[in-house]
Amino acid sequence: MVSAILPLVLEDVELRRQGKRILGPVSLTLEGEGITVVMGPNGAGKTSLLRAMHGLERINRGRAVWQGGAEEVRARQAFVFQTPVLMRRSVLDCIAYPLILDGVERKMARARAETAASQVGLDVTLTAPASVLSGGERQKMALARALIRAPEVLLLDEPCANLDLHSTAEIERVLIAARDRGTRIVMSTHNVGQARRLADDILFLFDGRLIETGSGDAFFAGPETPEAMAHINGDLLP
Amino acid sequence: MNDIVEGLWQAARLVITLDPGLAEITLRSLQVTLTATVIASVLGLPMGAWIAVNRFRLRRFAIAILNALMGLPPVVVGLIVYVLLSRSGPFGVFGLLFTPTAMIIAQVIIITPIIASISHQAIRELWADYHDLLISLHATRAQRIKTLLWDGRRALMTAALAGFGRAIGEVGAIMIVGGNIDHATRVLTTAIALETGKGDFGLALALGFVLIALAIAVNLALHMLSGTERGSRW
Amino acid sequence: MMFKTAFAALSALWLATAAGAEELKMAVTTSFANSGLAEVLLPEIQKDTGIEVQLLVVGTGQALKLGEAGDVDAVLVHAKAAEEAFVEAGHATHRREIMYNDFIVVGPAGDPAGAKAAGSASEAFALIEEAQAPFVSRGDDSGTHKAELKIWASAGIEPAGDWYKAVGQGMGAALNTAAGMDAYIFADRASWLNFDNKAGLDLLFEGDPALFNQYAYLPVNPEKHAHVKADAAKALEDWLVSDKAKGLIEGYQIGGQQLFHFNAEAM
Ligand SMILES: Nc1ncnc2c1ncn2[C@@H]1O[C@H](COP(=O)(O)OP(=O)(O)OP(=O)(O)O)[C@@H](O)[C@H]1O
Ligand SMILES: [Mg+2]
């Protein structure tokens, strides 16, 4: 099943902030199925690219075009932020919140939130305030919240940044399961091993530019650019 | 120093014997100020949230006005309300001058800017936290405001309590518009002013202590109510 | 929900103020209110006439303004010239003298100016000015303030200087100030007797007929303000000049001293 809001087409997208070009121009087409991993060093523009796709950033030049009406496009995608947004509510209500917005009855929403929490391996007292969660637990909570609407396109910004090996494996299982259900996933990561395990496609950003793209296998077998080569080998870039 | 001890004594005596005069003006103080606080909250809380969430041309101007109104001397508010409600003023036909309603009106004018300004501050911070999430989840404008008001309820209660505190201790405006009429518009603060004027510092101080106790009691009661309502802590 | 509560509370207050006995608002001066006579008279008035008199305690100037604006139904003050002008301007239907009390000169018990030995009120004032002894004046355009100024004028003195402090406040606050500064002050006897914070002050001069203080009742003119309760104001006036009122007024004492002298004449 291919999502109805795809393909997403970026045409010469450029973001400028405070007189500085922070991203672009980037052109790409996102379609089909699978997991696309966005890679690149700190400050390369990964977050900016994902946010621009999601429509959270004002695009200064070029455009990002989804298929379908604006309402539909918004409703069928979800985003997991690099820093999870905590609501001043219980963990359960945080996860259930998107359903509440959709008008789902509270009891039902909470029941589904409980299922979502166990799916991502969030094993905490769900009635506790979200603020008590540890860094890793917060990311799991954010993932559960993103998954609860069963989005067709899921954008994740470093979803495993604070997780230990066990939790990382758990999250990867959840993401693979989601992909296998047909969810189109775009995620950024600094974890080269994780990229290797998950990437069907790679987008490699450097200094705001998309300098290399391709299938995950090809990319890791032999990157074309020295920057990508250095990045996956863990070399310090010049 | 002696006056203070004497005042504390007298306060204790008045409270323990449930002095009917004290009960009457204390209840009226509560009635007037709680009513004013509820009305000012109904006006001020959404106003603060609205200014925090919406970008409009005169936003900075509105915030500046709000902050300026916060410092409005109550006596001036009292005078303006007086002139408006006087029989020879534009709203004279309602005959509201020297009634508790006039006192409520004056207090609403005094504390609405305070409540709006504090809630604006609180909601703005919350909005900065929630902004990306609410946009990402495609929440409607009404849903955003509702979420912010609900999740910010602690801070909003603080805003309302700040308004209450200001109003319960206010004397300048309500003295002017209420007239401090015995059995009609006399409240704790105007009674204190009256007793001070008579040189009865002991009774004036006693009433002052009752006023302080009342303010503390209302604060505690509200915090307890909202604390038991949900066992969470924000 | 909140709206409903607010509305309910507000309407409850409305009802609370609207229901009950017939109310009559009367502006009176601080000196009258501080005398404590009102506490004796008002319950009796309510018992006999069913009228609940609500007192607005203000200075004479403001009391007359309240009457002029129609914010009260009647005025009870003590400033003859101003009252006559008030009637002249048509704000009140007439002026009815009810009773009088008297003013006194209060000052530090040591009496540095020697006001105690004065033969008249104006002489006492002259002695105070001569000694440049601190003197607290109401300075609020009240009846008491006007009476004070009249005595300065009769002494041929334009009071000014460091020693003369116009506080612009009510009798009680002015007495507090005088007590705090050990200053001379011109006060009405009732306020003085009821004042608890006498500190080092003492009554130094009294008894000059120039110090008599006539109270008069002025019902606000219903032709100017249709909403005023003219009938209740008339009933109150009739009660105030009655024999019963006379008994209560003459019999009212503080510390064994009679304060007011009834002098209403039958019309
Ligand atoms: N609003 C802004 N104003 C100015 N500069 C910005 C703004 N937003 C982002 N930048 C800059 O743009 C560049 C790209 O930022 P971005 O967050 O996309 O990087 P990233 O690839 O996600 O980095 P990291 O791996 O550290 O998360 C950075 O240099 C950042 O400082
Ligand atoms: Mg980033």
Coordinates of N, CA, C and O and ligand atoms in Angstrom, one line a residue, chain A residues 46-47 82 157-158 188, ligand 2:
Chain A
K46 N 19.7 18.4 8.8 CA 18.8 17.3 8.9 C 17.5 17.7 9.5 O 16.4 17.4 8.9
T47 N 17.5 18.3 10.6 CA 16.3 18.8 11.3 C 15.6 19.8 10.4 O 14.3 19.7 10.2
Q82 N 13.3 16.1 17.7 CA 14.6 15.7 18.2 C 14.5 15.9 19.8 O 15.0 15.0 20.5
D157 N 13.0 12.7 14.0 CA 14.3 13.4 14.1 C 15.1 12.8 15.2 O 14.9 13.1 16.4
E158 N 16.1 12.0 14.9 CA 16.9 11.3 15.8 C 16.1 10.6 16.9 O 16.3 11.0 18.1
S188 N 16.2 10.8 10.8 CA 17.6 11.2 10.8 C 18.2 10.5 11.9 O 17.6 10.0 12.9
Ligands
MG2 MG 18.9 18.1 14.3

